[in-house]
PDB file of C-alpha atoms in Angstrom:
ATOM      1  CA  UNK A   1       8.740 -67.557   4.648  1.00  0.00           C
ATOM      2  CA  UNK A   2       9.794 -71.092   3.686  1.00  0.00           C
ATOM      3  CA  UNK A   3       7.145 -73.499   4.449  1.00  0.00           C
ATOM      4  CA  UNK A   4       8.073 -77.294   4.406  1.00  0.00           C
ATOM      5  CA  UNK A   5       5.730 -80.297   4.954  1.00  0.00           C
ATOM      6  CA  UNK A   6       7.040 -83.701   5.705  1.00  0.00           C
ATOM      7  CA  UNK A   7       4.798 -86.499   5.705  1.00  0.00           C
ATOM      8  CA  UNK A   8       5.611 -88.778   8.760  1.00  0.00           C
ATOM      9  CA  UNK A   9       4.030 -91.802  10.813  1.00  0.00           C
ATOM     10  CA  UNK A  10       4.241 -89.825  13.854  1.00  0.00           C
ATOM     11  CA  UNK A  11       1.631 -87.347  15.122  1.00  0.00           C
ATOM     12  CA  UNK A  12       1.017 -84.085  13.404  1.00  0.00           C
ATOM     13  CA  UNK A  13       4.142 -81.887  14.523  1.00  0.00           C
ATOM     14  CA  UNK A  14       4.920 -78.020  13.798  1.00  0.00           C
ATOM     15  CA  UNK A  15       8.395 -76.612  14.207  1.00  0.00           C
ATOM     16  CA  UNK A  16       9.075 -73.038  13.615  1.00  0.00           C
ATOM     17  CA  UNK A  17      12.662 -72.234  12.667  1.00  0.00           C
ATOM     18  CA  UNK A  18      13.720 -68.874  13.016  1.00  0.00           C
ATOM     19  CA  UNK A  19      16.508 -66.428  13.597  1.00  0.00           C
ATOM     20  CA  UNK A  20      15.071 -65.024  16.832  1.00  0.00           C
ATOM     21  CA  UNK A  21      11.512 -65.738  18.428  1.00  0.00           C
ATOM     22  CA  UNK A  22      10.181 -62.082  18.499  1.00  0.00           C
ATOM     23  CA  UNK A  23       6.619 -60.993  18.660  1.00  0.00           C
ATOM     24  CA  UNK A  24       5.931 -61.915  15.298  1.00  0.00           C
ATOM     25  CA  UNK A  25       6.569 -65.614  16.231  1.00  0.00           C
ATOM     26  CA  UNK A  26       4.801 -65.596  19.173  1.00  0.00           C
ATOM     27  CA  UNK A  27       1.910 -64.427  17.400  1.00  0.00           C
ATOM     28  CA  UNK A  28       2.375 -67.197  14.922  1.00  0.00           C
ATOM     29  CA  UNK A  29       2.495 -69.818  17.571  1.00  0.00           C
ATOM     30  CA  UNK A  30      -0.687 -68.744  19.439  1.00  0.00           C
ATOM     31  CA  UNK A  31      -2.486 -68.778  15.889  1.00  0.00           C
ATOM     32  CA  UNK A  32      -1.163 -72.592  15.282  1.00  0.00           C
ATOM     33  CA  UNK A  33      -2.282 -73.398  18.824  1.00  0.00           C
ATOM     34  CA  UNK A  34      -5.637 -71.678  18.011  1.00  0.00           C
ATOM     35  CA  UNK A  35      -5.899 -73.585  14.663  1.00  0.00           C
ATOM     36  CA  UNK A  36      -7.713 -76.563  15.648  1.00  0.00           C
ATOM     37  CA  UNK A  37      -8.636 -75.258  19.169  1.00  0.00           C
ATOM     38  CA  UNK A  38     -11.944 -76.881  20.107  1.00  0.00           C
ATOM     39  CA  UNK A  39     -14.179 -76.099  23.206  1.00  0.00           C
ATOM     40  CA  UNK A  40     -16.237 -78.710  24.980  1.00  0.00           C
ATOM     41  CA  UNK A  41     -19.784 -77.425  25.365  1.00  0.00           C
ATOM     42  CA  UNK A  42     -23.234 -78.854  26.025  1.00  0.00           C
ATOM     43  CA  UNK A  43     -25.973 -78.946  23.671  1.00  0.00           C
ATOM     44  CA  UNK A  44     -29.462 -79.888  25.115  1.00  0.00           C
ATOM     45  CA  UNK A  45     -27.252 -82.128  27.623  1.00  0.00           C
ATOM     46  CA  UNK A  46     -25.040 -83.600  25.435  1.00  0.00           C
ATOM     47  CA  UNK A  47     -21.159 -83.178  25.234  1.00  0.00           C
ATOM     48  CA  UNK A  48     -20.018 -81.513  21.865  1.00  0.00           C
ATOM     49  CA  UNK A  49     -17.020 -79.853  20.563  1.00  0.00           C
ATOM     50  CA  UNK A  50     -17.322 -76.481  19.152  1.00  0.00           C
ATOM     51  CA  UNK A  51     -14.430 -75.015  16.808  1.00  0.00           C
ATOM     52  CA  UNK A  52     -13.199 -71.649  18.343  1.00  0.00           C
ATOM     53  CA  UNK A  53     -13.324 -69.892  15.309  1.00  0.00           C
ATOM     54  CA  UNK A  54     -17.129 -70.733  15.040  1.00  0.00           C
ATOM     55  CA  UNK A  55     -17.945 -68.975  17.969  1.00  0.00           C
ATOM     56  CA  UNK A  56     -19.431 -65.420  17.947  1.00  0.00           C
ATOM     57  CA  UNK A  57     -19.053 -64.427  21.840  1.00  0.00           C
ATOM     58  CA  UNK A  58     -18.638 -66.021  24.964  1.00  0.00           C
ATOM     59  CA  UNK A  59     -20.692 -64.546  28.031  1.00  0.00           C
ATOM     60  CA  UNK A  60     -20.888 -65.094  31.540  1.00  0.00           C
ATOM     61  CA  UNK A  61     -24.673 -65.079  32.982  1.00  0.00           C
ATOM     62  CA  UNK A  62     -25.151 -65.888  37.135  1.00  0.00           C
ATOM     63  CA  UNK A  63     -21.861 -67.793  37.369  1.00  0.00           C
ATOM     64  CA  UNK A  64     -22.514 -69.870  34.171  1.00  0.00           C
ATOM     65  CA  UNK A  65     -20.322 -69.465  30.878  1.00  0.00           C
ATOM     66  CA  UNK A  66     -22.164 -69.551  27.545  1.00  0.00           C
ATOM     67  CA  UNK A  67     -20.892 -69.760  24.136  1.00  0.00           C
ATOM     68  CA  UNK A  68     -22.954 -68.059  21.427  1.00  0.00           C
ATOM     69  CA  UNK A  69     -22.468 -69.471  17.725  1.00  0.00           C
ATOM     70  CA  UNK A  70     -24.233 -68.244  14.621  1.00  0.00           C
ATOM     71  CA  UNK A  71     -27.710 -70.408  15.681  1.00  0.00           C
ATOM     72  CA  UNK A  72     -27.078 -71.772  18.870  1.00  0.00           C
ATOM     73  CA  UNK A  73     -26.245 -71.034  22.387  1.00  0.00           C
ATOM     74  CA  UNK A  74     -24.185 -73.624  24.588  1.00  0.00           C
ATOM     75  CA  UNK A  75     -23.178 -73.877  27.828  1.00  0.00           C
ATOM     76  CA  UNK A  76     -19.505 -74.322  28.768  1.00  0.00           C
ATOM     77  CA  UNK A  77     -17.483 -75.318  31.814  1.00  0.00           C
ATOM     78  CA  UNK A  78     -14.601 -72.880  31.694  1.00  0.00           C
ATOM     79  CA  UNK A  79     -14.619 -69.688  33.379  1.00  0.00           C
ATOM     80  CA  UNK A  80     -14.422 -66.518  31.464  1.00  0.00           C
ATOM     81  CA  UNK A  81     -10.863 -65.497  32.631  1.00  0.00           C
ATOM     82  CA  UNK A  82      -9.708 -69.157  31.579  1.00  0.00           C
ATOM     83  CA  UNK A  83     -11.047 -68.700  28.054  1.00  0.00           C
ATOM     84  CA  UNK A  84      -9.296 -64.991  28.034  1.00  0.00           C
ATOM     85  CA  UNK A  85      -5.753 -66.446  28.794  1.00  0.00           C
ATOM     86  CA  UNK A  86      -6.147 -68.916  26.284  1.00  0.00           C
ATOM     87  CA  UNK A  87      -8.012 -67.144  23.434  1.00  0.00           C
ATOM     88  CA  UNK A  88      -6.702 -63.655  23.712  1.00  0.00           C
ATOM     89  CA  UNK A  89      -3.535 -64.506  21.554  1.00  0.00           C
ATOM     90  CA  UNK A  90      -5.856 -65.227  18.580  1.00  0.00           C
ATOM     91  CA  UNK A  91      -8.696 -63.104  17.268  1.00  0.00           C
ATOM     92  CA  UNK A  92     -10.746 -62.976  20.614  1.00  0.00           C
ATOM     93  CA  UNK A  93     -10.916 -59.794  23.143  1.00  0.00           C
ATOM     94  CA  UNK A  94     -12.556 -59.017  26.323  1.00  0.00           C
ATOM     95  CA  UNK A  95     -14.952 -56.160  25.581  1.00  0.00           C
ATOM     96  CA  UNK A  96     -16.896 -56.112  29.228  1.00  0.00           C
ATOM     97  CA  UNK A  97     -16.800 -57.877  32.626  1.00  0.00           C
ATOM     98  CA  UNK A  98     -19.327 -60.706  31.182  1.00  0.00           C
ATOM     99  CA  UNK A  99     -18.107 -60.960  27.368  1.00  0.00           C
ATOM    100  CA  UNK A 100     -15.396 -62.024  25.027  1.00  0.00           C
ATOM    101  CA  UNK A 101     -16.277 -61.657  21.318  1.00  0.00           C
ATOM    102  CA  UNK A 102     -14.583 -62.942  18.219  1.00  0.00           C
ATOM    103  CA  UNK A 103     -13.594 -60.071  16.093  1.00  0.00           C
ATOM    104  CA  UNK A 104     -13.586 -61.734  12.936  1.00  0.00           C
ATOM    105  CA  UNK A 105     -17.444 -62.296  13.637  1.00  0.00           C
ATOM    106  CA  UNK A 106     -18.101 -58.541  13.967  1.00  0.00           C
ATOM    107  CA  UNK A 107     -19.469 -56.885  10.690  1.00  0.00           C
ATOM    108  CA  UNK A 108     -19.433 -53.205  11.825  1.00  0.00           C
ATOM    109  CA  UNK A 109     -18.488 -50.863  14.624  1.00  0.00           C
ATOM    110  CA  UNK A 110     -20.114 -47.567  15.433  1.00  0.00           C
ATOM    111  CA  UNK A 111     -18.828 -45.207  18.464  1.00  0.00           C
ATOM    112  CA  UNK A 112     -21.651 -44.239  20.981  1.00  0.00           C
ATOM    113  CA  UNK A 113     -22.203 -40.745  22.804  1.00  0.00           C
ATOM    114  CA  UNK A 114     -21.261 -42.499  26.069  1.00  0.00           C
ATOM    115  CA  UNK A 115     -17.854 -43.583  24.919  1.00  0.00           C
ATOM    116  CA  UNK A 116     -18.573 -46.997  24.186  1.00  0.00           C
ATOM    117  CA  UNK A 117     -18.329 -48.955  20.954  1.00  0.00           C
ATOM    118  CA  UNK A 118     -21.470 -50.472  19.352  1.00  0.00           C
ATOM    119  CA  UNK A 119     -20.485 -54.132  17.704  1.00  0.00           C
ATOM    120  CA  UNK A 120     -22.820 -55.437  15.234  1.00  0.00           C
ATOM    121  CA  UNK A 121     -22.088 -59.252  14.788  1.00  0.00           C
ATOM    122  CA  UNK A 122     -22.647 -61.390  11.380  1.00  0.00           C
ATOM    123  CA  UNK A 123     -25.883 -62.412  12.849  1.00  0.00           C
ATOM    124  CA  UNK A 124     -27.207 -58.616  13.369  1.00  0.00           C
ATOM    125  CA  UNK A 125     -26.873 -59.211  17.192  1.00  0.00           C
ATOM    126  CA  UNK A 126     -25.551 -56.017  18.872  1.00  0.00           C
ATOM    127  CA  UNK A 127     -23.027 -55.900  21.923  1.00  0.00           C
ATOM    128  CA  UNK A 128     -21.433 -53.202  23.645  1.00  0.00           C
ATOM    129  CA  UNK A 129     -17.599 -52.499  24.427  1.00  0.00           C
ATOM    130  CA  UNK A 130     -17.825 -51.081  27.924  1.00  0.00           C
ATOM    131  CA  UNK A 131     -15.638 -47.934  28.520  1.00  0.00           C
ATOM    132  CA  UNK A 132     -13.034 -49.737  30.394  1.00  0.00           C
ATOM    133  CA  UNK A 133     -12.106 -52.063  27.729  1.00  0.00           C
ATOM    134  CA  UNK A 134     -12.196 -49.375  24.982  1.00  0.00           C
ATOM    135  CA  UNK A 135      -8.734 -48.419  24.790  1.00  0.00           C
ATOM    136  CA  UNK A 136      -7.863 -52.206  24.736  1.00  0.00           C
ATOM    137  CA  UNK A 137     -10.290 -52.756  21.896  1.00  0.00           C
ATOM    138  CA  UNK A 138      -8.966 -49.848  19.963  1.00  0.00           C
ATOM    139  CA  UNK A 139      -5.345 -50.781  20.198  1.00  0.00           C
ATOM    140  CA  UNK A 140      -6.211 -54.232  19.180  1.00  0.00           C
ATOM    141  CA  UNK A 141      -7.474 -52.898  15.962  1.00  0.00           C
ATOM    142  CA  UNK A 142      -4.908 -50.173  15.524  1.00  0.00           C
ATOM    143  CA  UNK A 143      -7.531 -47.397  15.535  1.00  0.00           C
TER     144      UNK A 143
ATOM    145  CA  UNK B   1       3.071 -24.282  22.377  1.00  0.00           C
ATOM    146  CA  UNK B   2       3.050 -25.932  19.147  1.00  0.00           C
ATOM    147  CA  UNK B   3       3.540 -23.374  16.413  1.00  0.00           C
ATOM    148  CA  UNK B   4       1.663 -25.278  14.010  1.00  0.00           C
ATOM    149  CA  UNK B   5      -1.467 -25.286  16.417  1.00  0.00           C
ATOM    150  CA  UNK B   6      -0.994 -21.898  17.093  1.00  0.00           C
ATOM    151  CA  UNK B   7      -1.262 -20.748  13.184  1.00  0.00           C
ATOM    152  CA  UNK B   8      -4.367 -23.112  13.040  1.00  0.00           C
ATOM    153  CA  UNK B   9      -5.939 -21.029  15.867  1.00  0.00           C
ATOM    154  CA  UNK B  10      -4.973 -17.876  14.111  1.00  0.00           C
ATOM    155  CA  UNK B  11      -6.322 -18.844  10.761  1.00  0.00           C
ATOM    156  CA  UNK B  12      -9.843 -19.934  12.613  1.00  0.00           C
ATOM    157  CA  UNK B  13      -9.678 -16.947  14.435  1.00  0.00           C
ATOM    158  CA  UNK B  14      -9.602 -14.804  11.133  1.00  0.00           C
ATOM    159  CA  UNK B  15     -12.051 -16.920   9.130  1.00  0.00           C
ATOM    160  CA  UNK B  16     -14.482 -17.267  12.471  1.00  0.00           C
ATOM    161  CA  UNK B  17     -14.394 -13.523  13.079  1.00  0.00           C
ATOM    162  CA  UNK B  18     -15.209 -12.774   9.246  1.00  0.00           C
ATOM    163  CA  UNK B  19     -17.991 -15.442   9.121  1.00  0.00           C
ATOM    164  CA  UNK B  20     -19.604 -14.562  12.147  1.00  0.00           C
ATOM    165  CA  UNK B  21     -19.640 -10.681  11.828  1.00  0.00           C
ATOM    166  CA  UNK B  22     -20.898 -11.194   8.222  1.00  0.00           C
ATOM    167  CA  UNK B  23     -23.759 -13.327   9.373  1.00  0.00           C
ATOM    168  CA  UNK B  24     -24.611 -11.366  12.307  1.00  0.00           C
ATOM    169  CA  UNK B  25     -24.603  -8.239  10.234  1.00  0.00           C
ATOM    170  CA  UNK B  26     -27.299  -9.888   7.664  1.00  0.00           C
ATOM    171  CA  UNK B  27     -29.411 -11.077  10.205  1.00  0.00           C
ATOM    172  CA  UNK B  28     -29.432  -7.629  11.507  1.00  0.00           C
ATOM    173  CA  UNK B  29     -30.114  -5.870   8.532  1.00  0.00           C
ATOM    174  CA  UNK B  30     -32.986  -8.416   7.935  1.00  0.00           C
ATOM    175  CA  UNK B  31     -34.423  -7.598  11.256  1.00  0.00           C
ATOM    176  CA  UNK B  32     -34.009  -3.835  10.932  1.00  0.00           C
ATOM    177  CA  UNK B  33     -35.789  -4.267   7.168  1.00  0.00           C
ATOM    178  CA  UNK B  34     -38.866  -6.370   8.874  1.00  0.00           C
ATOM    179  CA  UNK B  35     -39.278  -4.014  11.982  1.00  0.00           C
ATOM    180  CA  UNK B  36     -38.563  -0.556   9.857  1.00  0.00           C
ATOM    181  CA  UNK B  37     -35.610   0.536  11.628  1.00  0.00           C
ATOM    182  CA  UNK B  38     -33.540   2.750   9.639  1.00  0.00           C
ATOM    183  CA  UNK B  39     -30.021   3.289  11.660  1.00  0.00           C
ATOM    184  CA  UNK B  40     -27.605   1.223  12.969  1.00  0.00           C
ATOM    185  CA  UNK B  41     -25.566   2.611  15.873  1.00  0.00           C
ATOM    186  CA  UNK B  42     -21.664   2.540  15.966  1.00  0.00           C
ATOM    187  CA  UNK B  43     -21.556   1.361  19.264  1.00  0.00           C
ATOM    188  CA  UNK B  44     -23.891  -1.383  18.714  1.00  0.00           C
ATOM    189  CA  UNK B  45     -21.934  -2.771  15.812  1.00  0.00           C
ATOM    190  CA  UNK B  46     -18.799  -2.538  18.032  1.00  0.00           C
ATOM    191  CA  UNK B  47     -20.899  -4.774  20.639  1.00  0.00           C
ATOM    192  CA  UNK B  48     -21.815  -7.134  17.821  1.00  0.00           C
ATOM    193  CA  UNK B  49     -17.944  -7.479  16.745  1.00  0.00           C
ATOM    194  CA  UNK B  50     -16.767  -7.811  20.307  1.00  0.00           C
ATOM    195  CA  UNK B  51     -19.716 -10.600  20.740  1.00  0.00           C
ATOM    196  CA  UNK B  52     -18.585 -12.515  17.456  1.00  0.00           C
ATOM    197  CA  UNK B  53     -14.821 -11.967  18.518  1.00  0.00           C
ATOM    198  CA  UNK B  54     -15.357 -13.397  21.829  1.00  0.00           C
ATOM    199  CA  UNK B  55     -17.769 -16.641  20.629  1.00  0.00           C
ATOM    200  CA  UNK B  56     -14.779 -17.352  18.161  1.00  0.00           C
ATOM    201  CA  UNK B  57     -12.132 -17.420  20.468  1.00  0.00           C
ATOM    202  CA  UNK B  58     -13.937 -19.854  22.751  1.00  0.00           C
ATOM    203  CA  UNK B  59     -14.668 -21.975  19.887  1.00  0.00           C
ATOM    204  CA  UNK B  60     -10.854 -21.776  18.412  1.00  0.00           C
ATOM    205  CA  UNK B  61      -9.559 -22.241  22.122  1.00  0.00           C
ATOM    206  CA  UNK B  62     -11.781 -25.585  23.003  1.00  0.00           C
ATOM    207  CA  UNK B  63     -11.214 -27.044  19.142  1.00  0.00           C
ATOM    208  CA  UNK B  64      -7.832 -26.710  18.501  1.00  0.00           C
ATOM    209  CA  UNK B  65      -4.813 -28.025  20.289  1.00  0.00           C
ATOM    210  CA  UNK B  66      -3.141 -24.686  21.392  1.00  0.00           C
ATOM    211  CA  UNK B  67      -4.137 -25.149  25.108  1.00  0.00           C
ATOM    212  CA  UNK B  68      -6.013 -28.544  25.243  1.00  0.00           C
ATOM    213  CA  UNK B  69      -4.277 -30.899  23.657  1.00  0.00           C
ATOM    214  CA  UNK B  70      -5.740 -34.530  24.869  1.00  0.00           C
ATOM    215  CA  UNK B  71      -9.525 -33.995  24.689  1.00  0.00           C
ATOM    216  CA  UNK B  72     -11.740 -36.045  22.897  1.00  0.00           C
ATOM    217  CA  UNK B  73     -14.566 -34.449  20.218  1.00  0.00           C
ATOM    218  CA  UNK B  74     -17.376 -34.821  22.723  1.00  0.00           C
ATOM    219  CA  UNK B  75     -15.656 -33.363  25.678  1.00  0.00           C
ATOM    220  CA  UNK B  76     -14.399 -30.333  23.646  1.00  0.00           C
ATOM    221  CA  UNK B  77     -18.169 -29.944  22.157  1.00  0.00           C
ATOM    222  CA  UNK B  78     -19.603 -29.819  25.775  1.00  0.00           C
ATOM    223  CA  UNK B  79     -16.841 -27.752  26.912  1.00  0.00           C
ATOM    224  CA  UNK B  80     -17.717 -25.137  24.272  1.00  0.00           C
ATOM    225  CA  UNK B  81     -21.303 -25.458  24.746  1.00  0.00           C
ATOM    226  CA  UNK B  82     -21.088 -24.538  28.701  1.00  0.00           C
ATOM    227  CA  UNK B  83     -18.481 -21.802  27.932  1.00  0.00           C
ATOM    228  CA  UNK B  84     -20.610 -20.214  24.996  1.00  0.00           C
ATOM    229  CA  UNK B  85     -23.781 -20.404  26.974  1.00  0.00           C
ATOM    230  CA  UNK B  86     -22.244 -18.499  30.036  1.00  0.00           C
ATOM    231  CA  UNK B  87     -20.630 -15.845  27.706  1.00  0.00           C
ATOM    232  CA  UNK B  88     -23.616 -15.365  25.816  1.00  0.00           C
ATOM    233  CA  UNK B  89     -25.916 -14.998  28.838  1.00  0.00           C
ATOM    234  CA  UNK B  90     -23.144 -12.551  30.411  1.00  0.00           C
ATOM    235  CA  UNK B  91     -22.771 -10.552  27.179  1.00  0.00           C
ATOM    236  CA  UNK B  92     -26.412 -10.115  26.772  1.00  0.00           C
ATOM    237  CA  UNK B  93     -27.010  -8.878  30.390  1.00  0.00           C
ATOM    238  CA  UNK B  94     -23.874  -6.405  29.881  1.00  0.00           C
ATOM    239  CA  UNK B  95     -25.598  -5.275  26.526  1.00  0.00           C
ATOM    240  CA  UNK B  96     -29.046  -4.857  28.588  1.00  0.00           C
ATOM    241  CA  UNK B  97     -30.662  -7.429  26.126  1.00  0.00           C
ATOM    242  CA  UNK B  98     -33.308  -9.301  28.096  1.00  0.00           C
ATOM    243  CA  UNK B  99     -33.858  -6.988  30.845  1.00  0.00           C
ATOM    244  CA  UNK B 100     -36.516  -4.746  29.579  1.00  0.00           C
ATOM    245  CA  UNK B 101     -37.852  -6.432  26.516  1.00  0.00           C
ATOM    246  CA  UNK B 102     -39.288  -9.978  26.335  1.00  0.00           C
ATOM    247  CA  UNK B 103     -37.655 -10.491  22.906  1.00  0.00           C
ATOM    248  CA  UNK B 104     -34.240 -10.404  24.223  1.00  0.00           C
ATOM    249  CA  UNK B 105     -34.809 -13.222  26.588  1.00  0.00           C
ATOM    250  CA  UNK B 106     -36.200 -15.186  23.584  1.00  0.00           C
ATOM    251  CA  UNK B 107     -32.816 -14.530  21.474  1.00  0.00           C
ATOM    252  CA  UNK B 108     -30.967 -15.894  24.550  1.00  0.00           C
ATOM    253  CA  UNK B 109     -32.929 -19.022  24.553  1.00  0.00           C
ATOM    254  CA  UNK B 110     -33.263 -19.030  20.825  1.00  0.00           C
ATOM    255  CA  UNK B 111     -29.528 -19.254  20.342  1.00  0.00           C
ATOM    256  CA  UNK B 112     -28.903 -21.784  23.058  1.00  0.00           C
ATOM    257  CA  UNK B 113     -31.561 -24.006  21.381  1.00  0.00           C
ATOM    258  CA  UNK B 114     -30.022 -23.511  17.818  1.00  0.00           C
ATOM    259  CA  UNK B 115     -26.571 -24.011  19.145  1.00  0.00           C
ATOM    260  CA  UNK B 116     -27.858 -27.312  20.642  1.00  0.00           C
ATOM    261  CA  UNK B 117     -29.690 -28.582  17.774  1.00  0.00           C
ATOM    262  CA  UNK B 118     -26.361 -27.496  15.889  1.00  0.00           C
ATOM    263  CA  UNK B 119     -24.586 -29.685  18.359  1.00  0.00           C
ATOM    264  CA  UNK B 120     -26.600 -32.700  17.844  1.00  0.00           C
ATOM    265  CA  UNK B 121     -26.543 -32.506  13.830  1.00  0.00           C
ATOM    266  CA  UNK B 122     -22.677 -32.072  13.854  1.00  0.00           C
ATOM    267  CA  UNK B 123     -22.396 -34.867  16.339  1.00  0.00           C
ATOM    268  CA  UNK B 124     -24.320 -37.160  14.093  1.00  0.00           C
ATOM    269  CA  UNK B 125     -22.310 -36.697  11.322  1.00  0.00           C
ATOM    270  CA  UNK B 126     -19.100 -36.949  13.474  1.00  0.00           C
ATOM    271  CA  UNK B 127     -20.341 -40.258  14.763  1.00  0.00           C
ATOM    272  CA  UNK B 128     -21.286 -41.638  11.285  1.00  0.00           C
ATOM    273  CA  UNK B 129     -17.580 -40.643  10.124  1.00  0.00           C
ATOM    274  CA  UNK B 130     -16.003 -42.437  12.793  1.00  0.00           C
ATOM    275  CA  UNK B 131     -18.093 -45.370  12.653  1.00  0.00           C
ATOM    276  CA  UNK B 132     -16.954 -45.875   9.021  1.00  0.00           C
ATOM    277  CA  UNK B 133     -13.393 -45.362  10.200  1.00  0.00           C
ATOM    278  CA  UNK B 134     -13.488 -47.802  13.058  1.00  0.00           C
ATOM    279  CA  UNK B 135     -15.343 -50.404  10.644  1.00  0.00           C
ATOM    280  CA  UNK B 136     -12.546 -49.888   7.938  1.00  0.00           C
ATOM    281  CA  UNK B 137     -10.102 -50.606  10.599  1.00  0.00           C
ATOM    282  CA  UNK B 138     -12.083 -53.635  11.471  1.00  0.00           C
ATOM    283  CA  UNK B 139     -11.931 -54.999   7.671  1.00  0.00           C
ATOM    284  CA  UNK B 140      -8.133 -54.276   7.925  1.00  0.00           C
ATOM    285  CA  UNK B 141      -7.508 -56.318  10.844  1.00  0.00           C
ATOM    286  CA  UNK B 142      -9.894 -59.058   9.472  1.00  0.00           C
ATOM    287  CA  UNK B 143      -8.018 -58.965   6.138  1.00  0.00           C
ATOM    288  CA  UNK B 144      -4.766 -59.081   7.884  1.00  0.00           C
ATOM    289  CA  UNK B 145      -5.398 -62.053  10.136  1.00  0.00           C
ATOM    290  CA  UNK B 146      -7.260 -63.908   7.514  1.00  0.00           C
ATOM    291  CA  UNK B 147      -4.205 -64.042   5.469  1.00  0.00           C
ATOM    292  CA  UNK B 148      -2.200 -65.065   8.627  1.00  0.00           C
ATOM    293  CA  UNK B 149      -4.656 -68.151   9.055  1.00  0.00           C
ATOM    294  CA  UNK B 150      -4.398 -69.139   5.512  1.00  0.00           C
ATOM    295  CA  UNK B 151      -0.511 -69.316   5.628  1.00  0.00           C
ATOM    296  CA  UNK B 152      -0.761 -71.356   8.891  1.00  0.00           C
ATOM    297  CA  UNK B 153      -3.479 -74.093   6.877  1.00  0.00           C
ATOM    298  CA  UNK B 154      -0.869 -74.290   4.154  1.00  0.00           C
ATOM    299  CA  UNK B 155       2.093 -74.902   6.590  1.00  0.00           C
ATOM    300  CA  UNK B 156      -0.029 -77.517   8.545  1.00  0.00           C
TER     301      UNK B 156
END
């Protein structure tokens, strides 16, 4: 892959030149789009921007959506399905009806007796992949 | 029928019958030594061998892919436990064990309990191994995608 950096006065622009726009190219495109993707969140009533890569997981509780980082919990405006549409091309995957997790922030996995998968996050928090989403989860990790 | 699975099934049958018959005979000899029984009847030996063959047959059918192809480990284990429990009770009933003596009933429950504990141990080991495999797959995914992100950063 040849990478060229051209300095220009215009705004940041990334052009992908390829023979054929296949699956690999669309993955690359999705990664570039998510590279600097920031989510608007509320921290103690104040609006702030959080990098998607810093998020451990998203959770919907009582018609409200929260994002969890290493040490904080913040509320966001988007619904879970909206986040899923944007983030599922990157490292995020839905693990239950109410949760979307960042795969890069998982530290270990363990299959359970009831056919769910126990995820241990990098902050030692534990989440479950529900049975409905286990197949997609395993496919994503090529298990 | 898959030829490879059939060969696996036959090998498991051979090894399983040899293993179970030897152990049942050893246990029987220990039992007879403890209770000072000097003789072993031929028909009892035949029944013991048939019991072992039946048990191993159920095990091999459930755990190889000859008839059941797509089941996961836990489903196979549960199926084996149920079938083996029914088979064991039927065989013991046909042999007359547990009808007159109290010891026979205890043997049935004892075998079921030991099998159950054995299954728990097997499943714990299986779960641990699967956990390691899953975590390794996760590490591979993370490595793969981190490399991708670095390339993109260089590009930007």
